[in-house]
C-alpha cells in the first residue's frame, strides 16, 4: 500500500487550482492508499498573517477539505503545527542542506522579488520544512501542482543525502504526482498562467464562491476580439479559458467551442456563460457541504484531534528511527 501525502497552506479558501492540483486526485486515492493530508500553517507564517486570520483560514481549509470529499475515517487529516516531529526532522535535515542551493530555489527568488522587505529565514528554509512534512511519514507519492515540482526534487535530494551520509536506505524517494502524465497547472481568469490568490483575488474561483460570484468573475475573465483567421494558435488568456473548460466541462462542450474558435465564429460571452455554469455545476455539491460544515465546530475539532493522534503515531516512529541512525541519545 502506497503512502500518499499532500498539504495546502491556509491562506484563505481553496481555489480550483488547489482542488485540481492537489486535492481531487488525492480524494480518489484515499480508498486504496494510506493517505495523509495536512494544513501547512507553519508554512503560511512566512507572510505574517494576523493570528485571528490564521485561525479562520485553518478552519476554512479544513472545511474545504472535508466538503471536497476527504474522509477522516480513511485519510489522516491534521494540522502541521499539531505534529512537533516535523520541526525536529526539519532541523535534523537542515544540517545537510546548503544555503546556496536554498538561495537558488525559484519560489525563493520569486519571493525576494515580490516582497523585498520581508526576506525572512523561513522563506529560505521553506523547502526543508516541506521535505520534513513528506519524509516524516515516509510518503511515496505527493499530489501537487506543477509549481511544487522543484520542492519535490529537493525533498528527494535531501532524502538521498541523508541515506548516503548515514549509509542507510531509510528514506524512500517520494514523487510528485497528479492524475495525468504531467503535473497540472490551473490558469487564472486574469490571463496569468497560474490561478493564484497572491496575484489577483478575481483571478481565482474558490470552492466556496456562490454561483453569482462565479458568474461575475468568469464574465470578467480576460479575452480579446477573437481570431481573424481559421485554426490560429490561441493567445495565453484564451488558452486559459479553454484549459478551465477542459477540467470542468463535458468533452462535447469543449469540442464545440474549439470548432467555433477554429472557424472564427467564437463568441466569448457565450463561452464564458457556459464555463460559469459548468464550474457552478461542478462545485455546487462541494459548496453545499461547505455550508453544512461551517457551524459544526464539534465535528471539526474531533476530526483534527483524531488526525493529530494518527499522524503523531506514524511520525514518532520516524523520529525514533532517525535519532537512532544519527546517533542522538545513544547513552
Ligand atoms: P500552496 O498552498 O501554495 O498550494 C497547495 C497545493 O495547490 C497546488 N496549486 C495548484 N495546482 C494547480 N494549479 C494551480 N493554479 C495551483 N495553485 C496551487 C499546489 O501545487 C499545491 O500542491 N508548499 C506547499 C504546501 C506544502 C506541501 C508540503 C505540499 C507544505 N508542505 C508537503 C505537499 C507536501 C504550498 O505552498 O502549496
mmCIF file of C-alpha atoms and ligand atoms in Angstrom, residues 5-9 15 17-18 21-22 38 40 43 126 130 133-134 142-145 147-148 151 184-186 194-195, ligand 1:
data_model
loop_
_atom_site.group_PDB
_atom_site.id
_atom_site.type_symbol
_atom_site.label_atom_id
_atom_site.label_comp_id
_atom_site.label_asym_id
_atom_site.label_seq_id
_atom_site.Cartn_x
_atom_site.Cartn_y
_atom_site.Cartn_z
ATOM 1 C CA UNK A 5 0.704 12.871 1.424
ATOM 2 C CA UNK A 6 -0.247 16.374 0.487
ATOM 3 C CA UNK A 7 -0.543 19.757 2.121
ATOM 4 C CA UNK A 8 -2.008 23.180 1.493
ATOM 5 C CA UNK A 9 -1.134 26.495 3.154
ATOM 6 C CA UNK A 15 -9.473 27.636 -5.204
ATOM 7 C CA UNK A 17 -6.037 25.335 -8.677
ATOM 8 C CA UNK A 18 -5.664 23.760 -5.229
ATOM 9 C CA UNK A 21 -3.642 20.345 -8.422
ATOM 10 C CA UNK A 22 -3.558 18.786 -5.000
ATOM 11 C CA UNK A 38 -2.444 18.340 6.341
ATOM 12 C CA UNK A 40 0.545 23.761 6.394
ATOM 13 C CA UNK A 43 4.482 27.476 6.110
ATOM 14 C CA UNK A 126 10.786 26.570 3.377
ATOM 15 C CA UNK A 130 8.333 20.828 3.312
ATOM 16 C CA UNK A 133 6.441 17.147 6.137
ATOM 17 C CA UNK A 134 6.832 14.499 3.484
ATOM 18 C CA UNK A 142 2.785 13.603 -3.182
ATOM 19 C CA UNK A 143 -0.155 15.029 -5.149
ATOM 20 C CA UNK A 144 0.825 18.585 -6.056
ATOM 21 C CA UNK A 145 0.513 21.120 -8.834
ATOM 22 C CA UNK A 147 4.550 24.832 -9.076
ATOM 23 C CA UNK A 148 5.711 22.407 -6.379
ATOM 24 C CA UNK A 151 10.333 21.324 -3.934
ATOM 25 C CA UNK A 184 -1.267 20.199 -13.592
ATOM 26 C CA UNK A 185 -1.387 23.988 -13.598
ATOM 27 C CA UNK A 186 -4.823 25.591 -13.466
ATOM 28 C CA UNK A 194 -1.447 30.068 -12.720
ATOM 29 C CA UNK A 195 -4.556 30.599 -10.640
HETATM 30 P P1 LIG B 1 0.046 26.001 -1.763
HETATM 31 O O1 LIG B 1 -0.686 26.207 -0.504
HETATM 32 O O2 LIG B 1 0.590 27.162 -2.485
HETATM 33 O O3 LIG B 1 -0.844 25.216 -2.760
HETATM 34 C C1 LIG B 1 -1.451 23.984 -2.340
HETATM 35 C C2 LIG B 1 -1.467 22.997 -3.476
HETATM 36 O O4 LIG B 1 -2.233 23.510 -4.549
HETATM 37 C C3 LIG B 1 -1.467 23.441 -5.739
HETATM 38 N N1 LIG B 1 -1.801 24.593 -6.592
HETATM 39 C C4 LIG B 1 -2.098 24.478 -7.884
HETATM 40 N N2 LIG B 1 -2.149 23.401 -8.690
HETATM 41 C C5 LIG B 1 -2.512 23.625 -9.966
HETATM 42 N N3 LIG B 1 -2.810 24.850 -10.478
HETATM 43 C C6 LIG B 1 -2.756 25.953 -9.703
HETATM 44 N N4 LIG B 1 -3.083 27.124 -10.197
HETATM 45 C C7 LIG B 1 -2.383 25.793 -8.337
HETATM 46 N N5 LIG B 1 -2.237 26.648 -7.296
HETATM 47 C C8 LIG B 1 -1.876 25.899 -6.233
HETATM 48 C C9 LIG B 1 -0.013 23.482 -5.295
HETATM 49 O O5 LIG B 1 0.837 22.895 -6.260
HETATM 50 C C10 LIG B 1 -0.072 22.679 -4.027
HETATM 51 O O6 LIG B 1 0.010 21.304 -4.331
HETATM 52 N N6 LIG B 1 4.418 24.313 -0.217
HETATM 53 C C11 LIG B 1 3.055 23.919 -0.416
HETATM 54 C C12 LIG B 1 2.380 23.418 0.830
HETATM 55 C C13 LIG B 1 3.114 22.282 1.451
HETATM 56 C C14 LIG B 1 3.174 20.948 0.958
HETATM 57 C C15 LIG B 1 4.000 20.248 1.866
HETATM 58 C C16 LIG B 1 2.632 20.321 -0.157
HETATM 59 C C17 LIG B 1 3.851 22.353 2.585
HETATM 60 N N7 LIG B 1 4.379 21.117 2.817
HETATM 61 C C18 LIG B 1 4.277 18.899 1.677
HETATM 62 C C19 LIG B 1 2.903 18.963 -0.329
HETATM 63 C C20 LIG B 1 3.724 18.283 0.577
HETATM 64 C C21 LIG B 1 2.312 25.152 -0.896
HETATM 65 O O7 LIG B 1 2.698 26.251 -0.684
HETATM 66 O O8 LIG B 1 1.189 24.901 -1.541
#
